Amino acid sequence: MDTQLADLLLTPAEMTTVDAAAAASGIDSFGLMLQAGAGVAAAFLRHYPSARRAVVLCGPGNNGGDGYVAARCLQDSGVAVAVFHLGDPDRLKSDAARAFSGWSGEGAPIEAYQPAGGDVVIDALFGAGLTRAVPEVVSAVIVRIEKARLPVLAVDLPSGIDGRTGMVLGAAFTAERTITFMTRKPGHLLMPGRELSGVLEVLDIGIPARIVRRQASGKLAENRPEQWQRWLPSSGQETHKYKRGHLVVFSGEKGKTGAARMSAMSGLKAGAGLVTIASPADALEENATHLTAVMLHGIDRDAELLDWLKDERLRSFVLGPGFGAGEKARGFVVALAARHLVLDADGITSFREDPAALFALFAEGETRLVLTPHEGEFSRLFPDIAADDNLGKADKALAAAARANAAIVYKGPDTVIASPDGRALINTNAPIWLATAGSGDVLAGIIGALMAQGLPAFEAAAAGVYMHGEAGNRAGKGLTAEDLVSHVLLL
């Protein structure tokens, strides 16, 4: 398998154009179905050698055709096979009809299936192209299989998952393993599709790489270093602290300073040449007690901030962690509108009553703003987008990025980073134990440090999310935010 193809991400619509282009080039589409079905059968034999019976659930389209081919291959290999179909198989068309005609065994309606011990289920019902809720009869079978705790091998994508969004359409199988063809789909990476797909294997069924690549827009991809690594600063000897950028993190009031220090320390670890905490006067002593390498500067009012901003070496800013939501935060953001800013936590919440006022500040020119909302914060800034059930997470992040002229880090187990220019990346390297208090403060500091070093907002956000995940993996289970900071490394 071409590893570059395995790393690609194609929507179901793009994969349909790949299939059409392959057929137009003279490739036998039924031959591709034979390859796909044989690959599924091989995976079954490899992973379930002790199965008593292969139960193949075949749908009314080409996914079902793959299932009939797999059933025939398994039967030829001496495996006991039972086929259950959705709809009338005599009404199948084209390649799926040919695949059904090659199946010499019996079949029964899907509602007749009753799980038995030793069954391994091959889900060949719908695949990645499903766009509406599964029929009730399929939902009932899914429930029976889950209650029986039978392993499921999904063909392309567990049935019930939207291949574009990863969302569950009514009900969905929980697969132990999934075999997909040529490339992954967004639904394999976005939750809950990622979790429901189990172990994913990408199978090359013989479509030339040039045809696959031609149809890939590249607008939606996995967040990998090759997407942004060229923007990272070089490690040349001719550098100094100001070349590596000056990051400023705003501190909260006395008693609420820890989050800002977490952001500042992570920014220092992520390569910023200088990091300063801008602190209220009443919190200067508290911050000074805990800091050595990070500098301090007293800031209480908008006028003081505007005066300080005359220093053009102050390159990027983080506002939000522990800062407090309200008028002061809004005033500071207004002062920072011409600079590169990571707005997180309380900074985001400060604009919940009037998000448009925030967006207007950064509407013109290059993308200077990075917003890092979790689910609740996203709903405060983009309530209509968040409530649109027709949009998946990547769609929502892209719509938000376009509206705000900002790089959006839509946080979660499947964090999506989106750009106003239509690019989006899905992050996959973050361990579940990153969900801990202070983790987002660390992320904000990393992103701020990368912008201070000259990375554009989107690339800084994407690299920051990836580095944050790697730090979590190095720190291991049970980490605290302090542990996380100590494991931050500039790639």
Coordinates of C-alpha atoms in Angstrom, one line a residue:
M1 CA 0.0 0.0 0.0
D2 CA 1.3 3.4 -1.0
T3 CA 1.8 5.0 2.5
Q4 CA 1.0 8.5 1.1
L5 CA -2.4 7.1 0.0
A6 CA -3.0 5.6 3.4
D7 CA -2.4 9.0 4.9
L8 CA -4.9 10.7 2.6
L9 CA -8.4 11.6 3.7
L10 CA -11.2 11.5 1.1
T11 CA -14.8 12.3 1.7
P12 CA -17.3 9.8 0.5
A13 CA -18.2 12.1 -2.4
E14 CA -14.5 12.3 -3.4
M15 CA -14.2 8.5 -3.2
T16 CA -17.2 8.2 -5.5
T17 CA -15.4 10.4 -8.0
V18 CA -12.4 8.2 -7.6
D19 CA -14.4 5.1 -8.4
A20 CA -16.0 6.8 -11.5
A21 CA -12.6 8.0 -12.7
A22 CA -11.1 4.5 -12.3
A23 CA -14.0 3.1 -14.4
A24 CA -13.6 5.8 -17.0
S25 CA -9.9 4.9 -17.3
G26 CA -10.8 1.4 -18.3
I27 CA -10.4 -0.3 -14.9
D28 CA -12.9 -3.1 -14.4
S29 CA -15.1 -1.9 -11.5
F30 CA -16.3 -5.4 -10.7
G31 CA -12.6 -6.5 -10.5
L32 CA -12.2 -3.8 -7.8
M33 CA -15.2 -5.3 -5.9
L34 CA -13.6 -8.7 -6.1
Q35 CA -10.4 -7.3 -4.6
A36 CA -12.3 -5.5 -1.9
G37 CA -14.4 -8.6 -0.9
A38 CA -11.4 -10.9 -1.0
G39 CA -9.5 -8.4 1.2
V40 CA -12.3 -8.5 3.8
A41 CA -12.3 -12.3 3.7
A42 CA -8.5 -12.4 4.2
A43 CA -8.8 -10.0 7.2
F44 CA -11.5 -12.3 8.7
L45 CA -9.3 -15.4 8.3
R46 CA -6.3 -13.5 9.7
H47 CA -8.0 -12.1 12.8
Y48 CA -10.8 -14.6 13.6
P49 CA -9.4 -18.1 12.8
S50 CA -11.4 -19.7 15.6
A51 CA -14.8 -18.2 14.6
R52 CA -17.5 -20.8 14.4
R53 CA -19.5 -18.9 11.8
A54 CA -19.1 -15.9 9.6
V55 CA -22.3 -13.9 9.6
V56 CA -22.3 -11.6 6.6
L57 CA -24.9 -8.8 6.6
C58 CA -25.3 -7.5 3.1
G59 CA -26.9 -4.2 2.1
P60 CA -28.7 -3.0 -1.0
G61 CA -25.7 -1.4 -2.7
N62 CA -22.0 -1.9 -3.5
N63 CA -21.1 -2.4 0.2
G64 CA -23.4 -5.4 0.1
G65 CA -21.7 -6.5 -3.1
D66 CA -18.4 -6.5 -1.2
G67 CA -20.1 -8.6 1.4
Y68 CA -21.3 -11.3 -1.1
V69 CA -17.8 -11.6 -2.5
A70 CA -16.4 -12.0 1.0
A71 CA -19.0 -14.6 1.8
R72 CA -18.1 -16.6 -1.3
C73 CA -14.3 -16.4 -0.5
L74 CA -14.9 -17.5 3.1
Q75 CA -17.1 -20.4 2.0
D76 CA -14.4 -21.5 -0.5
S77 CA -11.9 -21.4 2.4
G78 CA -14.0 -23.8 4.4
V79 CA -15.6 -21.3 6.8
A80 CA -19.2 -21.8 7.8
V81 CA -21.0 -18.8 6.4
A82 CA -24.5 -17.4 6.9
V83 CA -25.7 -14.4 4.8
F84 CA -28.5 -12.1 5.8
H85 CA -29.7 -9.4 3.4
L86 CA -31.4 -6.0 3.7
G87 CA -34.0 -5.6 1.0
D88 CA -34.6 -7.9 -2.0
P89 CA -31.2 -9.1 -3.4
D90 CA -32.9 -9.8 -6.7
R91 CA -33.2 -6.0 -7.1
L92 CA -29.5 -5.3 -6.8
K93 CA -27.9 -3.6 -9.8
S94 CA -24.6 -3.6 -11.7
D95 CA -21.6 -5.0 -9.8
A96 CA -23.5 -5.7 -6.6
A97 CA -25.9 -7.9 -8.7
R98 CA -23.0 -9.8 -10.2
A99 CA -21.5 -10.3 -6.8
F100 CA -24.8 -11.7 -5.5
S101 CA -25.1 -14.0 -8.5
G102 CA -21.7 -15.5 -7.5
W103 CA -22.9 -16.4 -4.1
S104 CA -24.0 -20.1 -4.2
G105 CA -25.3 -20.3 -0.6
E106 CA -28.6 -19.4 0.9
G107 CA -29.6 -16.1 2.4
A108 CA -32.3 -14.8 4.7
P109 CA -33.8 -11.4 5.5
I110 CA -31.7 -9.5 8.0
E111 CA -34.5 -9.5 10.6
A112 CA -34.2 -13.2 10.8
Y113 CA -30.7 -13.1 12.3
Q114 CA -30.4 -14.3 15.9
P115 CA -26.9 -14.1 17.3
A116 CA -25.2 -17.3 18.4
G117 CA -22.1 -18.0 20.3
G118 CA -19.0 -18.1 18.1
D119 CA -20.5 -15.8 15.4
V120 CA -18.3 -13.1 14.0
V121 CA -20.3 -10.5 12.1
I122 CA -19.2 -8.9 8.8
D123 CA -21.1 -5.6 8.5
A124 CA -21.5 -4.9 4.7
L125 CA -24.7 -3.0 4.9
F126 CA -24.0 0.6 4.1
G127 CA -20.4 1.7 4.4
A128 CA -19.2 5.4 4.3
G129 CA -21.9 6.7 1.9
L130 CA -24.8 6.6 4.3
T131 CA -26.5 10.0 4.7
R132 CA -29.8 9.1 6.5
A133 CA -30.8 7.2 9.6
V134 CA -30.5 3.4 9.4
P135 CA -33.8 1.6 9.1
E136 CA -35.4 0.3 12.3
V137 CA -34.8 -3.3 11.3
V138 CA -31.1 -2.5 11.2
S139 CA -31.2 -0.7 14.5
A140 CA -32.8 -3.8 16.1
V141 CA -30.1 -6.1 14.7
I142 CA -27.4 -3.7 16.0
V143 CA -28.9 -3.9 19.5
R144 CA -29.1 -7.7 19.3
I145 CA -25.5 -8.0 18.2
E146 CA -24.3 -5.6 20.9
K147 CA -26.2 -7.5 23.6
A148 CA -24.6 -10.7 22.5
R149 CA -21.1 -9.0 22.5
L150 CA -20.2 -10.4 19.2
P151 CA -17.1 -9.1 17.3
V152 CA -17.9 -7.0 14.2
L153 CA -15.7 -6.6 11.2
A154 CA -17.0 -3.5 9.3
V155 CA -16.6 -3.1 5.6
D156 CA -15.5 0.5 4.7
L157 CA -17.1 2.1 7.9
P158 CA -19.4 0.7 10.5
S159 CA -23.0 1.0 9.2
G160 CA -24.8 3.9 10.8
I161 CA -21.8 6.3 10.7
D162 CA -21.8 9.2 8.4
G163 CA -18.5 8.9 6.5
R164 CA -18.2 12.7 6.1
T165 CA -18.9 13.7 9.7
G166 CA -18.3 10.7 11.9
M167 CA -21.8 11.2 13.4
V168 CA -24.2 8.4 14.2
L169 CA -27.3 8.3 12.0
G170 CA -29.8 6.7 14.3
A171 CA -27.8 3.7 15.4
A172 CA -24.4 2.3 14.5
F173 CA -22.3 -0.8 14.9
T174 CA -19.4 -0.9 17.3
A175 CA -16.8 -2.6 15.2
E176 CA -13.8 -4.4 16.5
R177 CA -12.0 -3.8 13.2
T178 CA -12.8 -1.9 10.0
I179 CA -11.4 -2.6 6.5
T180 CA -11.6 0.5 4.2
F181 CA -10.3 0.9 0.7
M182 CA -7.6 3.1 -0.8
T183 CA -7.9 5.9 1.8
R184 CA -9.5 6.8 5.1
K185 CA -12.6 8.9 5.3
P186 CA -13.2 11.8 7.7
G187 CA -15.7 9.6 9.6
H188 CA -12.8 7.3 10.6
L189 CA -11.1 10.1 12.5
L190 CA -14.0 12.2 13.8
M191 CA -15.8 11.1 16.9
P192 CA -17.8 8.9 17.5
G193 CA -16.9 7.3 14.2
R194 CA -13.2 6.9 15.2
E195 CA -14.1 5.0 18.4
L196 CA -16.8 2.9 16.7
S197 CA -14.4 1.9 13.8
G198 CA -12.1 0.0 16.1
V199 CA -8.7 -1.0 14.6
L200 CA -8.6 0.5 11.1
E201 CA -6.9 -1.1 8.1
V202 CA -6.6 0.6 4.7
L203 CA -6.6 -1.9 1.8
D204 CA -5.2 -1.2 -1.6
I205 CA -7.6 -2.7 -4.1
G206 CA -5.7 -1.6 -7.2
I207 CA -6.8 1.9 -8.1
P208 CA -3.8 3.8 -9.4
A209 CA -2.4 6.4 -6.9
R210 CA -2.5 9.1 -9.6
I211 CA -6.3 8.7 -9.9
V212 CA -6.8 8.8 -6.1
R213 CA -4.6 11.9 -5.6
R214 CA -6.3 13.8 -8.5
Q215 CA -9.6 13.7 -6.7
A216 CA -8.3 14.6 -3.2
S217 CA -9.0 18.3 -2.4
G218 CA -6.5 18.2 0.5
K219 CA -8.8 20.7 2.3
L220 CA -9.5 18.2 5.1
A221 CA -6.7 16.1 6.4
E222 CA -5.2 14.5 9.5
N223 CA -3.1 16.9 11.6
R224 CA 0.4 15.6 10.9
P225 CA 3.8 17.4 11.0
E226 CA 4.1 17.5 7.2
Q227 CA 1.2 20.0 7.2
W228 CA 3.1 22.6 9.1
Q229 CA 6.7 21.5 9.8
R230 CA 8.2 23.8 7.1
W231 CA 7.0 26.8 9.1
L232 CA 8.9 25.8 12.3
P233 CA 11.9 27.9 13.1
S234 CA 15.3 26.5 12.1
S235 CA 17.8 25.6 14.8
G236 CA 20.6 27.7 13.2
Q237 CA 23.3 29.2 15.3
E238 CA 22.7 32.8 14.3
T239 CA 19.7 33.4 16.5
H240 CA 18.9 35.3 19.7
K241 CA 16.0 35.7 22.0
Y242 CA 14.1 38.3 20.1
K243 CA 14.4 36.4 16.8
R244 CA 12.6 33.6 18.6
G245 CA 9.9 35.9 19.6
H246 CA 8.4 37.6 22.7
L247 CA 5.2 36.0 24.1
V248 CA 3.0 37.9 26.6
V249 CA 0.5 36.0 28.8
F250 CA -2.0 38.0 30.7
S251 CA -2.5 37.0 34.4
G252 CA -5.6 37.0 36.4
E253 CA -6.0 38.9 39.7
K254 CA -4.5 37.8 43.0
G255 CA -5.4 34.2 43.8
K256 CA -6.2 33.4 40.2
T257 CA -2.7 33.5 38.7
G258 CA -1.8 29.8 38.2
A259 CA -3.4 29.3 34.8
A260 CA -1.4 32.2 33.3
R261 CA 1.9 30.8 34.7
M262 CA 1.0 27.4 33.2
S263 CA 0.6 29.1 29.8
A264 CA 3.8 31.1 30.2
M265 CA 5.9 28.1 31.1
S266 CA 4.6 26.0 28.3
G267 CA 5.3 28.9 25.9
L268 CA 8.9 29.0 27.1
K269 CA 9.2 25.3 26.6
A270 CA 7.7 25.6 23.1
G271 CA 10.6 27.8 22.0
A272 CA 9.6 31.4 22.6
G273 CA 12.8 33.5 23.2
L274 CA 11.2 35.6 25.8
V275 CA 8.0 35.2 27.9
T276 CA 6.4 37.9 30.0
I277 CA 3.4 37.6 32.3
A278 CA 1.4 40.9 32.2
S279 CA 0.0 41.0 35.7
P280 CA -2.3 43.2 37.7
A281 CA -0.4 45.1 40.4
D282 CA -2.1 43.1 43.2
A283 CA -0.8 39.9 41.8
L284 CA 2.8 40.8 41.0
E285 CA 4.2 39.5 44.2
E286 CA 2.2 36.2 43.9
N287 CA 3.5 35.7 40.4
A288 CA 7.0 36.7 41.3
T289 CA 7.2 34.1 44.0
H290 CA 6.7 31.3 41.4
L291 CA 8.7 32.6 38.5
T292 CA 12.4 32.6 37.4
A293 CA 12.8 32.4 33.7
V294 CA 9.5 34.2 32.9
M295 CA 9.5 38.0 33.3
L296 CA 6.8 40.2 34.9
H297 CA 5.2 43.4 33.8
G298 CA 2.5 45.3 35.7
I299 CA -0.6 46.1 33.7
D300 CA -3.9 47.1 35.1
R301 CA -5.6 49.5 32.6
D302 CA -6.2 49.7 28.9
A303 CA -4.0 52.9 28.7
E304 CA -1.1 51.1 30.3
L305 CA -1.4 48.3 27.8
L306 CA -1.6 50.7 24.8
D307 CA 1.6 52.4 26.1
W308 CA 3.4 49.1 26.4
L309 CA 2.3 48.0 23.0
K310 CA 4.6 50.7 21.5
D311 CA 7.3 48.1 21.9
E312 CA 7.0 46.3 18.5
R313 CA 9.0 43.4 19.8
L314 CA 6.0 42.1 21.7
R315 CA 5.0 39.7 19.1
S316 CA 2.1 37.5 20.3
F317 CA -0.3 37.4 23.3
V318 CA -2.4 34.9 25.2
L319 CA -5.5 36.2 27.0
G320 CA -8.0 34.1 28.9
P321 CA -6.5 31.5 31.3
G322 CA -7.6 32.6 34.8
F323 CA -8.1 36.2 33.6
G324 CA -11.7 36.6 34.5
A325 CA -14.6 37.3 32.0
G326 CA -15.9 40.8 31.5
E327 CA -15.3 44.4 30.5
K328 CA -11.5 44.4 31.3
A329 CA -10.9 41.4 29.0
R330 CA -12.9 43.0 26.2
G331 CA -11.0 46.2 26.6
F332 CA -7.6 44.4 26.4
V333 CA -8.7 42.5 23.3
V334 CA -9.6 45.8 21.6
A335 CA -6.1 47.1 22.4
L336 CA -4.6 43.9 20.9
A337 CA -6.6 43.9 17.7
A338 CA -3.6 44.6 15.5
R339 CA -1.5 41.9 17.1
H340 CA -1.4 38.1 17.1
L341 CA -3.6 36.8 19.9
V342 CA -4.6 33.5 21.3
L343 CA -8.0 33.9 23.0
D344 CA -9.0 31.2 25.4
A345 CA -11.3 30.4 28.3
D346 CA -12.4 33.6 30.0
G347 CA -11.3 35.6 27.0
I348 CA -13.8 33.8 24.8
T349 CA -16.6 33.9 27.4
S350 CA -16.2 37.7 27.7
F351 CA -17.7 38.0 24.2
R352 CA -20.6 35.7 24.6
E353 CA -23.2 38.5 24.6
D354 CA -21.7 40.1 21.4
P355 CA -19.5 37.7 19.4
A356 CA -19.8 40.0 16.4
A357 CA -17.9 42.7 18.3
L358 CA -14.9 40.3 18.6
F359 CA -15.1 39.2 15.0
A360 CA -15.2 42.9 13.8
L361 CA -11.9 43.6 15.5
F362 CA -10.0 41.0 13.5
A363 CA -12.1 41.1 10.2
E364 CA -9.5 42.8 8.1
G365 CA -6.1 41.7 6.9
E366 CA -4.2 38.5 7.8
T367 CA -5.5 36.0 10.2
R368 CA -4.1 37.1 13.6
L369 CA -6.6 35.5 16.0
V370 CA -6.6 32.0 17.3
L371 CA -9.8 30.9 19.2
T372 CA -9.5 27.7 21.3
P373 CA -13.1 26.8 22.4
H374 CA -14.3 23.6 23.9
E375 CA -17.9 22.5 23.1
G376 CA -19.6 25.0 25.6
E377 CA -17.4 27.9 24.6
F378 CA -18.0 27.2 20.9
S379 CA -21.7 27.4 21.5
R380 CA -21.4 30.8 23.2
L381 CA -19.5 32.4 20.3
F382 CA -21.3 30.5 17.4
P383 CA -24.7 29.5 18.8
D384 CA -26.4 29.0 15.4
I385 CA -23.5 27.0 13.9
A386 CA -23.3 24.8 17.1
A387 CA -27.0 24.1 16.9
D388 CA -27.0 23.0 13.2
D389 CA -27.4 19.2 13.3
N390 CA -26.7 19.0 9.6
L391 CA -23.1 20.0 10.1
G392 CA -20.3 17.8 11.4
K393 CA -17.6 19.0 13.7
A394 CA -15.2 19.9 10.8
D395 CA -18.0 21.7 9.0
K396 CA -18.8 23.7 12.1
A397 CA -15.2 24.6 12.7
L398 CA -14.8 25.8 9.1
A399 CA -17.9 27.9 9.3
A400 CA -16.7 29.5 12.5
A401 CA -13.3 30.2 11.1
A402 CA -14.8 31.9 8.1
R403 CA -17.1 34.1 10.2
A404 CA -14.4 35.1 12.7
N405 CA -11.5 35.4 10.3
A406 CA -9.7 33.3 12.9
A407 CA -7.9 29.9 13.2
I408 CA -10.3 27.8 15.2
V409 CA -9.2 25.1 17.6
Y410 CA -12.4 23.2 18.3
K411 CA -11.3 21.2 21.2
G412 CA -12.3 17.6 22.2
P413 CA -11.1 14.1 21.7
D414 CA -11.1 14.8 18.0
T415 CA -9.9 18.4 18.0
V416 CA -10.4 20.1 14.7
I417 CA -8.2 23.0 13.6
A418 CA -9.8 25.2 10.9
S419 CA -8.7 28.1 8.8
P420 CA -10.7 30.9 7.1
D421 CA -9.3 29.7 3.8
G422 CA -11.2 26.4 4.0
R423 CA -8.5 24.1 5.3
A424 CA -9.2 21.9 8.3
L425 CA -7.1 19.3 10.2
I426 CA -8.4 16.6 12.5
N427 CA -6.1 15.8 15.4
T428 CA -5.6 12.1 16.3
N429 CA -2.5 11.9 18.6
A430 CA -4.0 13.2 21.9
P431 CA -4.4 10.6 24.7
I432 CA -7.6 10.6 26.7
W433 CA -5.7 11.6 29.9
L434 CA -5.1 15.1 28.4
A435 CA -8.6 15.9 29.7
T436 CA -7.4 17.4 32.9
A437 CA -7.5 20.8 34.6
G438 CA -5.0 23.2 33.2
S439 CA -4.4 21.2 30.0
G440 CA -6.0 24.0 27.9
D441 CA -3.8 26.6 29.5
V442 CA -0.8 24.7 28.4
L443 CA -2.1 24.4 24.8
A444 CA -2.8 28.2 24.6
G445 CA 0.8 28.9 25.7
I446 CA 2.3 26.5 23.1
I447 CA 0.2 28.1 20.3
G448 CA 1.2 31.6 21.5
A449 CA 4.9 30.7 21.5
L450 CA 4.7 29.3 17.9
M451 CA 3.0 32.5 16.7
A452 CA 5.8 34.5 18.5
Q453 CA 8.3 32.5 16.5
G454 CA 6.7 33.6 13.2
L455 CA 4.2 30.8 12.4
P456 CA 1.0 31.9 10.8
A457 CA -2.1 31.5 13.0
F458 CA -3.4 28.3 11.4
E459 CA -0.1 26.5 11.3
A460 CA 0.7 27.6 14.9
A461 CA -2.6 26.3 16.0
A462 CA -2.2 22.9 14.2
A463 CA 1.4 22.5 15.4
G464 CA 0.5 23.5 18.9
V465 CA -2.3 20.9 19.1
Y466 CA 0.0 18.2 17.8
M467 CA 2.8 19.1 20.2
H468 CA 0.3 19.2 23.1
G469 CA -0.8 15.7 22.2
E470 CA 2.8 14.5 22.1
A471 CA 3.5 16.0 25.4
G472 CA 0.6 14.2 26.9
N473 CA 1.8 10.9 25.5
R474 CA 5.2 11.5 27.0
A475 CA 3.8 12.4 30.4
G476 CA 1.6 9.3 30.5
K477 CA -1.5 8.4 32.4
G478 CA -2.3 10.4 35.6
L479 CA -0.6 13.5 34.4
T480 CA -1.2 16.9 35.9
A481 CA -0.9 20.2 34.0
E482 CA 2.5 20.7 35.7
D483 CA 3.6 17.3 34.3
L484 CA 2.4 18.3 30.9
V485 CA 4.4 21.5 30.8
S486 CA 7.6 19.6 31.7
H487 CA 7.1 17.4 28.6
V488 CA 6.5 20.1 26.0
L489 CA 9.1 20.0 23.3
L490 CA 9.5 22.0 20.1
L491 CA 9.6 19.5 17.2

